[in-house]
CSV table of C-alpha atoms in Angstrom, one decimal:
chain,number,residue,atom,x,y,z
Q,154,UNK,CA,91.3,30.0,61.7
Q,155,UNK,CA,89.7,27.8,64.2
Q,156,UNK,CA,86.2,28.0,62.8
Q,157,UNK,CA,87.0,26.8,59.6
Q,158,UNK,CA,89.7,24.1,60.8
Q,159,UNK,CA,86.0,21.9,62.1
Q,160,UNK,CA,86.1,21.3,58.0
Q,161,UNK,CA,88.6,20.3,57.6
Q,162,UNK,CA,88.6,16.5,59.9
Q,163,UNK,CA,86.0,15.7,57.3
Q,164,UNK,CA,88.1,15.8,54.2
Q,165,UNK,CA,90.4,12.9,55.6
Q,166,UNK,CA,88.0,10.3,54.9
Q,167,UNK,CA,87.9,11.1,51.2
Q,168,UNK,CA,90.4,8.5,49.1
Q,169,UNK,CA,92.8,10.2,46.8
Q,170,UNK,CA,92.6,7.8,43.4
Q,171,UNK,CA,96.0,8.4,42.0
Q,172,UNK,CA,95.8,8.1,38.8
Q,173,UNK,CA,98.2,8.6,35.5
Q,174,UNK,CA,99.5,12.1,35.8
Q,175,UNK,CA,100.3,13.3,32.6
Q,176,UNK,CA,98.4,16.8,31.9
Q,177,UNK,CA,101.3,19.9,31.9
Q,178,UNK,CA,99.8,21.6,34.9
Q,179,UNK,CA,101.4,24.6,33.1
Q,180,UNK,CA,99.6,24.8,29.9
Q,181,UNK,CA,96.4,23.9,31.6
Q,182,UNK,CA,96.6,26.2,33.5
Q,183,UNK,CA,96.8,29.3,30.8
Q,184,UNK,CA,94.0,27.7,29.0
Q,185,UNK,CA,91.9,28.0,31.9
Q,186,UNK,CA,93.5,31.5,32.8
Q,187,UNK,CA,94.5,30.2,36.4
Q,188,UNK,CA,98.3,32.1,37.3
Q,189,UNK,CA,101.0,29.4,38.7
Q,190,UNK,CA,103.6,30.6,41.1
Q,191,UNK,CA,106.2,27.6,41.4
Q,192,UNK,CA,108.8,28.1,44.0
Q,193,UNK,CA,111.5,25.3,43.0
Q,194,UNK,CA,113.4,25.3,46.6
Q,195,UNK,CA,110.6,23.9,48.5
Q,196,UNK,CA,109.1,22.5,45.3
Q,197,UNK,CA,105.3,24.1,46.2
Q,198,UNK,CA,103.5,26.5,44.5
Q,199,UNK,CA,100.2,28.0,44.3
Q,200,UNK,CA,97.5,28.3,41.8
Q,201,UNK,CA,95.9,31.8,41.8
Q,202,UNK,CA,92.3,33.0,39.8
Q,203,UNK,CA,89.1,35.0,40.9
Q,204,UNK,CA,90.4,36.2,44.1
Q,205,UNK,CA,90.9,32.2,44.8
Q,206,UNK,CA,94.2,30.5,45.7
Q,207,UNK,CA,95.4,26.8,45.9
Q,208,UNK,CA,98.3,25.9,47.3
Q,209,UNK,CA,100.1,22.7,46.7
Q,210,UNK,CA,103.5,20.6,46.7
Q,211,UNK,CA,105.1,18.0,44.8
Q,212,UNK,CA,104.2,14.5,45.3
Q,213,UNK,CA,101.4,15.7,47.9
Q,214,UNK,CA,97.7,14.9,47.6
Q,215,UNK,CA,96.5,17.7,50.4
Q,216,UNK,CA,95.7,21.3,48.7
Q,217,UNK,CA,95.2,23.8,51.1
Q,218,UNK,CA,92.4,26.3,49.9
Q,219,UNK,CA,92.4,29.8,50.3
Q,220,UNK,CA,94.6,29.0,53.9
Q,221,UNK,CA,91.2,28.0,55.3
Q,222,UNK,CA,90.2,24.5,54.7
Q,223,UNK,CA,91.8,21.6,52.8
Q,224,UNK,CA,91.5,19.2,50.0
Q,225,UNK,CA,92.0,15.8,48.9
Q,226,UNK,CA,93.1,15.1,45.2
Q,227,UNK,CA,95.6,13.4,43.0
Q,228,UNK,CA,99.7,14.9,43.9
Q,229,UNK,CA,101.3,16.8,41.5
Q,230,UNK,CA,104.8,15.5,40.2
Q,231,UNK,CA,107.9,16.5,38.5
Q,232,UNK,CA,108.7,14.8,35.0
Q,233,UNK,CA,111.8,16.0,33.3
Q,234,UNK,CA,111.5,19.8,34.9
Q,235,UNK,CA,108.3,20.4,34.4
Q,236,UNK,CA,104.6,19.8,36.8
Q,237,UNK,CA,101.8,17.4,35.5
Q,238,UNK,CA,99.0,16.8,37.4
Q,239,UNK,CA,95.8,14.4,36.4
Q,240,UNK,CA,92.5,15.2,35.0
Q,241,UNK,CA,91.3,14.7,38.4
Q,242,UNK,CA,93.4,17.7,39.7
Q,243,UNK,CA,92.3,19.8,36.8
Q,244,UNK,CA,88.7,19.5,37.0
Q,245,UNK,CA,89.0,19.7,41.3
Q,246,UNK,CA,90.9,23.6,40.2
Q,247,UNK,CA,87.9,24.6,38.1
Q,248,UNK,CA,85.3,23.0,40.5
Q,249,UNK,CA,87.1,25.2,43.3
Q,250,UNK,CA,88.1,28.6,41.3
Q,251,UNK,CA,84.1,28.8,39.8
Q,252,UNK,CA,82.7,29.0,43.2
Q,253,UNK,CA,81.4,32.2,44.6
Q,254,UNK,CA,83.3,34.7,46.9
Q,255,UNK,CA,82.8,35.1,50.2
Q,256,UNK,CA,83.3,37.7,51.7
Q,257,UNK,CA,83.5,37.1,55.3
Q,258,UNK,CA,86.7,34.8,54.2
Q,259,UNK,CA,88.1,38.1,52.5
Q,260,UNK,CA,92.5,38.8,53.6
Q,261,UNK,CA,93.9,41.8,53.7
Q,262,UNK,CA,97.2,43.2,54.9
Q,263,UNK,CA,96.6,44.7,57.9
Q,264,UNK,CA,99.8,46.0,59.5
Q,265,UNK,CA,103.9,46.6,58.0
Q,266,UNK,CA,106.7,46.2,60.4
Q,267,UNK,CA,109.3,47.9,59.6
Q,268,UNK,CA,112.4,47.1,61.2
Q,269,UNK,CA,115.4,48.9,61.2
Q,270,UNK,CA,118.5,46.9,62.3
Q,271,UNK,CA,120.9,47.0,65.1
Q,272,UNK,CA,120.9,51.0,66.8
Q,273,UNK,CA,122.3,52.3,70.0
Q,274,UNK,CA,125.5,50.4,71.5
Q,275,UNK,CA,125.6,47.7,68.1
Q,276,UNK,CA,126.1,49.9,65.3
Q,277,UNK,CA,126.1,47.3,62.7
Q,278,UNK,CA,128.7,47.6,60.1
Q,279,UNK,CA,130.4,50.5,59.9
Q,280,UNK,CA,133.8,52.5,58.1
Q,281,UNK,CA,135.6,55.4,58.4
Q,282,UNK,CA,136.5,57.4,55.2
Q,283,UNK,CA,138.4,60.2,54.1
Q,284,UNK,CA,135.7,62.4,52.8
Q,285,UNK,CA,137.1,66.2,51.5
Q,286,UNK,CA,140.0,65.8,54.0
Q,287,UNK,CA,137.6,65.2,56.6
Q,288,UNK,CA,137.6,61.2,58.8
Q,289,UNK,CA,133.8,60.8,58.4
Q,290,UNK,CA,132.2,57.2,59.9
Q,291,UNK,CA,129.6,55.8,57.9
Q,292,UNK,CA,127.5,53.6,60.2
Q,293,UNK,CA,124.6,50.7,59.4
Q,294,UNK,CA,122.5,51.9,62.4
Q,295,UNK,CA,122.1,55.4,60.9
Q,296,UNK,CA,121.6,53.9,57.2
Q,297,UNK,CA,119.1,51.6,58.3
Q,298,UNK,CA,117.0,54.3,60.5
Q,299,UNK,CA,116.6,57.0,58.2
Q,300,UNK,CA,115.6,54.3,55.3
Q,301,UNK,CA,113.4,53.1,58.2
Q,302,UNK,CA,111.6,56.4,59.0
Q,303,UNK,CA,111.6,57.4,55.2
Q,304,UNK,CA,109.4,54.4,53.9
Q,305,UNK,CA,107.4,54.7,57.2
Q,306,UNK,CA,106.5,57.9,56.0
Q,307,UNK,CA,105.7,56.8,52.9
Q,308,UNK,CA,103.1,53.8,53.8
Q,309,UNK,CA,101.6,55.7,56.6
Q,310,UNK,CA,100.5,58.4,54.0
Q,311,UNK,CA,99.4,55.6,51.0
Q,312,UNK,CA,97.8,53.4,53.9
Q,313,UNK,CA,95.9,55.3,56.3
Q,314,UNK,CA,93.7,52.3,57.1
Q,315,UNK,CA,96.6,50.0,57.8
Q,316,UNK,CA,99.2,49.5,60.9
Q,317,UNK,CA,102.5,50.9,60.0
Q,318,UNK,CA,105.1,50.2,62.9
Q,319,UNK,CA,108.4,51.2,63.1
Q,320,UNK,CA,110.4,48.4,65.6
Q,321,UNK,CA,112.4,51.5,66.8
Q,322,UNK,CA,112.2,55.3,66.0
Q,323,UNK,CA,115.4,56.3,67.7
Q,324,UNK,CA,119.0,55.6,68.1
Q,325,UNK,CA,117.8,52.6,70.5
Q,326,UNK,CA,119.7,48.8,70.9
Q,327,UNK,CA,116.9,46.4,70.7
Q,328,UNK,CA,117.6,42.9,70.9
Q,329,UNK,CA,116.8,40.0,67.8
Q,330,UNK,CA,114.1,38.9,70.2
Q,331,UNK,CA,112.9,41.9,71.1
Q,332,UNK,CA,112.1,42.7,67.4
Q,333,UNK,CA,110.5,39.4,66.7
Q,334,UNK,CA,108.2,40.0,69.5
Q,335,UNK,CA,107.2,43.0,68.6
Q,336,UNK,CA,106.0,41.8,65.2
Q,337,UNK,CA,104.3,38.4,66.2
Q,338,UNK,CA,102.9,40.8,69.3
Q,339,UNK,CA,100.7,43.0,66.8
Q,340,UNK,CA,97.3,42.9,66.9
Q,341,UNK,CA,94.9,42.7,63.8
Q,342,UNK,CA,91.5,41.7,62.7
Q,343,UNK,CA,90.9,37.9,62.6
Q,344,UNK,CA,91.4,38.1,58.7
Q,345,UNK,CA,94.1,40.3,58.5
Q,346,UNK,CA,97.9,39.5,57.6
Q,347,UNK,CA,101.1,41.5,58.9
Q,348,UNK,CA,104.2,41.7,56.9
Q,349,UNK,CA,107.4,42.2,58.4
Q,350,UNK,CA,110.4,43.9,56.3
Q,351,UNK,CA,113.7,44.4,58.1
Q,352,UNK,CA,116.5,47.0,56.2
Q,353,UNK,CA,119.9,46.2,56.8
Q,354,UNK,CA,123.3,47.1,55.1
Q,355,UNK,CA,126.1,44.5,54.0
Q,356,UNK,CA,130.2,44.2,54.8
Q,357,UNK,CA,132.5,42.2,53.3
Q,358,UNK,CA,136.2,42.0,53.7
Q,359,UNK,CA,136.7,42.1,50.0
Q,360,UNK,CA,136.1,45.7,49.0
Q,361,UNK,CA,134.8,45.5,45.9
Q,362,UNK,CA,131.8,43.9,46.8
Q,363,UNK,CA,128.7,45.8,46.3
Q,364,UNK,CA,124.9,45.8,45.6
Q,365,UNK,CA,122.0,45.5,46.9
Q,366,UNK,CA,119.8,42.1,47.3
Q,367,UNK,CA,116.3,40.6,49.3
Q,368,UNK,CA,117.0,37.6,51.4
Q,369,UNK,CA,114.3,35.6,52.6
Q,370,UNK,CA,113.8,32.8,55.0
Q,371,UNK,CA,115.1,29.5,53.9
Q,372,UNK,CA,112.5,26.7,52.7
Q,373,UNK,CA,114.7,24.3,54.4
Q,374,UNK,CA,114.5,26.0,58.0
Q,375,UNK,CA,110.8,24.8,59.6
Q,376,UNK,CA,109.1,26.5,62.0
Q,377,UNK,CA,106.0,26.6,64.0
Q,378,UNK,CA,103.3,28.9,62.7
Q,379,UNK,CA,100.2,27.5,63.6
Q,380,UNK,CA,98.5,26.9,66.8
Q,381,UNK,CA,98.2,24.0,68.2
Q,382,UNK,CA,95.0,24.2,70.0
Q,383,UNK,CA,93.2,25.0,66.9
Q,384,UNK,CA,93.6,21.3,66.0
Q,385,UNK,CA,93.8,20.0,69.5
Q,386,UNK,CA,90.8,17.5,68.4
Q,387,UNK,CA,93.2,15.5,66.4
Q,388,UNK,CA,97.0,16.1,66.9
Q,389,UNK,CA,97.7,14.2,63.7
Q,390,UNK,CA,96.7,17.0,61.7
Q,391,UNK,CA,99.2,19.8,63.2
Q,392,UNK,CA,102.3,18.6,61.3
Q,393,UNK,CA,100.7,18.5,57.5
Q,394,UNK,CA,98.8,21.6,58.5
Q,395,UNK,CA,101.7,23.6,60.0
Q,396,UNK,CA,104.1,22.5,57.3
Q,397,UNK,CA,101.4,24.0,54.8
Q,398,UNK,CA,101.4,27.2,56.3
Q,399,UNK,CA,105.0,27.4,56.8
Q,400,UNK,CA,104.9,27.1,52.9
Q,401,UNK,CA,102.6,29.5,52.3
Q,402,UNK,CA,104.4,31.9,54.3
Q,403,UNK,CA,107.4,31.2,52.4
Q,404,UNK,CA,106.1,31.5,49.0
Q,405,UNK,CA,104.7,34.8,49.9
Q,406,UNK,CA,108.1,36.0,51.2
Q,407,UNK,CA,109.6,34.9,47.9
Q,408,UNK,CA,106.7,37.1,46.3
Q,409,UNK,CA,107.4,40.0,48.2
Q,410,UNK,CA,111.5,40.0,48.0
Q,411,UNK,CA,110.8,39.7,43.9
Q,412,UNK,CA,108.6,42.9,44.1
Q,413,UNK,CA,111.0,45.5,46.3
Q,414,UNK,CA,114.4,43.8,44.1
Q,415,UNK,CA,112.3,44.8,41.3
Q,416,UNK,CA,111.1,48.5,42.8
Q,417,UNK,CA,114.9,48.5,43.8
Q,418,UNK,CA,116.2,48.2,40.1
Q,419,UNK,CA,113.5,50.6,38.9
Q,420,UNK,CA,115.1,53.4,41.1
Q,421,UNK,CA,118.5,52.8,41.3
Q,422,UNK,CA,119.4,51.4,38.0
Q,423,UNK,CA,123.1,51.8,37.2
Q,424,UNK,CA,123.8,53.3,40.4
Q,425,UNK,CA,124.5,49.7,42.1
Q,426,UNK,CA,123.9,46.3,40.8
Q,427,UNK,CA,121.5,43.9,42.1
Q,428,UNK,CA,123.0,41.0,44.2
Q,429,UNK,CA,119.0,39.1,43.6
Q,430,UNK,CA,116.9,36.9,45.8
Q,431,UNK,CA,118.7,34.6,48.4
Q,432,UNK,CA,117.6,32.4,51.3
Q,433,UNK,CA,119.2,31.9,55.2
Q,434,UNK,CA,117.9,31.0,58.5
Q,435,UNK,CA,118.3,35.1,59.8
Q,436,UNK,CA,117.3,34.8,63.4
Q,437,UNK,CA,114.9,38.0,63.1
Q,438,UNK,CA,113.3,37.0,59.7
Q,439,UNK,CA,113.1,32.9,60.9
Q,440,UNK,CA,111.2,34.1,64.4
Q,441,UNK,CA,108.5,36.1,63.0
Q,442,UNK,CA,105.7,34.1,62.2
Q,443,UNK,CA,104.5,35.8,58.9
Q,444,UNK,CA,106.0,36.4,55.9
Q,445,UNK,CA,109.5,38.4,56.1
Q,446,UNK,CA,112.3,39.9,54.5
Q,447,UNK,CA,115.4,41.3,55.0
Q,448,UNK,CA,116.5,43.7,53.0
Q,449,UNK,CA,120.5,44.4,52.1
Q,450,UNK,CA,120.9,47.9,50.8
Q,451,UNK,CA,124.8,48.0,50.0
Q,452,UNK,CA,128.0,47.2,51.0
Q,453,UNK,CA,129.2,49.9,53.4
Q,454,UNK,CA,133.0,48.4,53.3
Q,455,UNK,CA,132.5,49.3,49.6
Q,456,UNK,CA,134.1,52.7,49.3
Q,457,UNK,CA,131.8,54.5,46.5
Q,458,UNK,CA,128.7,52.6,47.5
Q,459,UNK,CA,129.3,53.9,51.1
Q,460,UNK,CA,129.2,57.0,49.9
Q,461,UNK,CA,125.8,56.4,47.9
Q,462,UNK,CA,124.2,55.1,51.1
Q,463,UNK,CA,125.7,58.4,53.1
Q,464,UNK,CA,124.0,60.3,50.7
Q,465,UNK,CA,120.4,61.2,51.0
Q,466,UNK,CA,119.5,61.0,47.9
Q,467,UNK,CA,120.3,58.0,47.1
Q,468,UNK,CA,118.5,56.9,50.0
Q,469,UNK,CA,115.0,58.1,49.0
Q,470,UNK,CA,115.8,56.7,45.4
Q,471,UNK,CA,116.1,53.0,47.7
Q,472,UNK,CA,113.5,53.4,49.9
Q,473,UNK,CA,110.9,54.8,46.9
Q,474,UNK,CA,112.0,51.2,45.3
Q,475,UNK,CA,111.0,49.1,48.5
Q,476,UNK,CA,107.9,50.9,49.2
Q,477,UNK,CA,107.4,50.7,45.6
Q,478,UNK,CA,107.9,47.0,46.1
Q,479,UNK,CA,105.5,46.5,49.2
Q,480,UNK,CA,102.8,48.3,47.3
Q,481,UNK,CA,102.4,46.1,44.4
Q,482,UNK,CA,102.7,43.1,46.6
Q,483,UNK,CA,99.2,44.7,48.4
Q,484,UNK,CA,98.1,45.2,45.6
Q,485,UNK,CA,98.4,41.5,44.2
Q,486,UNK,CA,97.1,39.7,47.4
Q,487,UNK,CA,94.4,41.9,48.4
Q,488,UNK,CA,93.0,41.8,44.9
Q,489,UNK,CA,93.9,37.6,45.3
Q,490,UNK,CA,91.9,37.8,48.6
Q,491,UNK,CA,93.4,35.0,50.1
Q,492,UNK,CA,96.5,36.0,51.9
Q,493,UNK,CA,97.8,33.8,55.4
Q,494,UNK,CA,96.3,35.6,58.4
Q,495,UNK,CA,99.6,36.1,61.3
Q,496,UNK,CA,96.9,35.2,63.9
Q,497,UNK,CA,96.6,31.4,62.7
């Protein structure tokens, strides 16, 4: 990231001319065959074409380009739910999406993290049921692990190339902080991103609840993702750059959460409903500095889904639907070229 943050102190001096905006960034957009990913929440969003991405926000003039450099042009804004942008922006979008790869500034995913949750002495949620006349325990720990190990197998096999790392193996306690560390620890090439799922299963105290749904982290939790000696020549700069890169990261966790909910209802159908996409400040999705999920498979105070998440079966059906999920998301940003490198 350094190298190309030398670009970007020159950008500054360029005077954004704000003028009317009244072009529907939307239907511009399809005419010029440019895909828009708008994440309401955090009111940003991201234009995507030719392996090139921009990524913007409401009422913002600085567009950060591919993650590597930034520009200067005329905000977006929000009239009566919908984006316009100016002419300006428009023809900026097709200046930038016509230029020519290059591919030394090429992103990949370069390593999963797979995170089971809880294990050892905190076994998570957990129930005892009367199974056949037998008092059998269903416990999160061991749903979480073999889930775990299952779609470990799974990427290792589809991505020989690629880093896939299991947080823990074994019946093992590891702490929150221990699990982020291990996952902002990992080491990949300069242009390389890490993604960081963590599989988890649900409780409530009313026991009917049940399904299955992707939180991600909140767009109203900030945190620090960039370095700060990569801008050290002018500290101004680190608080609009970070914030865009905090973004970025949370769009992208919004991207991969719709792709496993959607593997998720491909495989389970009927079997359990889907609870959707939600956001919270979870301390081991907010400390890793990339994009994260969390993954809730069921309710195991619900009495028939805890027997669907005892049953193995049902738990290769889940985990084909999340690394069902992970792949397309691969798929999408390495053909998009421009996914946020966890070494920034």
């Amino acid at each position: 990231m350094k190298k190309y943050l030398a670009l970007i102190f020159n950008l500054f001096i360029i005077s954004a001319v704000f003028a009317g905006n009244d072009v529907p960034l939307l239907k511009s957009a399809k005419e010029m065959g440019i895909t828009v990913f708008w994440d309401s929440l955090s009111e940003s969003g991201l234009l995507e074409k030719n392996g090139h991405q921009m990524t913007f926000r409401k009422n913002d003039g600085i567009i950060l380009l591919d993650n590597l450099r930034v520009m200067m042009t005329d905000p977006p804004v929000i009239k009566n739910n919908e984006l316009f942008v100016t002419e300006r922006f428009i023809e900026d979008a097709n200046a930038f999406f016509t230029t020519e790869d290059d591919d030394e500034d090429l992103f990949k995913v370069g390593a999963i993290l797979i995170d089971a949750g809880h294990g050892g002495k905190d076994p998570g949620a957990l129930k005892t049921y009367d199974i056949g006349g037998k008092k059998v325990t269903v416990q999160e720990k061991d749903i979480n692990l073999k889930v775990a190990k299952m779609l470990y197998e799974r990427l290792k096999t589809a991505y020989p190339e690629k880093q896939i790392i299991l947080t823990r193996s074994t019946d093992v306690f590891l702490s929150l902080s221990e699990r982020t560390d291990i996952a902002n620890n990992v080491k990949v090439a300069e242009n390389d991103a890490i993604l960081f799922i963590s599989i988890h299963v649900n409780s409530s105290l009313n026991k009917s609840s049940s399904g299955y749904e992707v939180w991600y982290l909140s767009p109203g939790y900030r945190r620090t993702v960039l370095d700060k000696t990569a801008v050290e020549d002018d500290k101004s700069l680190f608080p609009i750059l970070n914030s865009l890169m905090e973004e970025e990261y949370t769009t992208e966790s919004i991207m991969i959460a719709r792709f496993i909910m959607d593997g998720l209802q491909a495989q389970i159908g009927n079997e359990s409903k889907p609870r959707g996409i939600k956001a919270e400040e979870w301390f081991v999705v907010k400390n890793a500095n990339m994009p994260s999920v969390l993954i809730e498979l069921g309710f195991i105070s619900n009495q028939e889904e805890a027997m669907l998440l005892n049953n193995d079966t049902y738990l290769k059906k889940a985990t084909l639907g999340i690394y069902n999920g992970i792949s397309a998301f691969i798929t999408h940003f390495e053909r998009s070229k421009g996914f946020t490198s966890a070494n920034e």
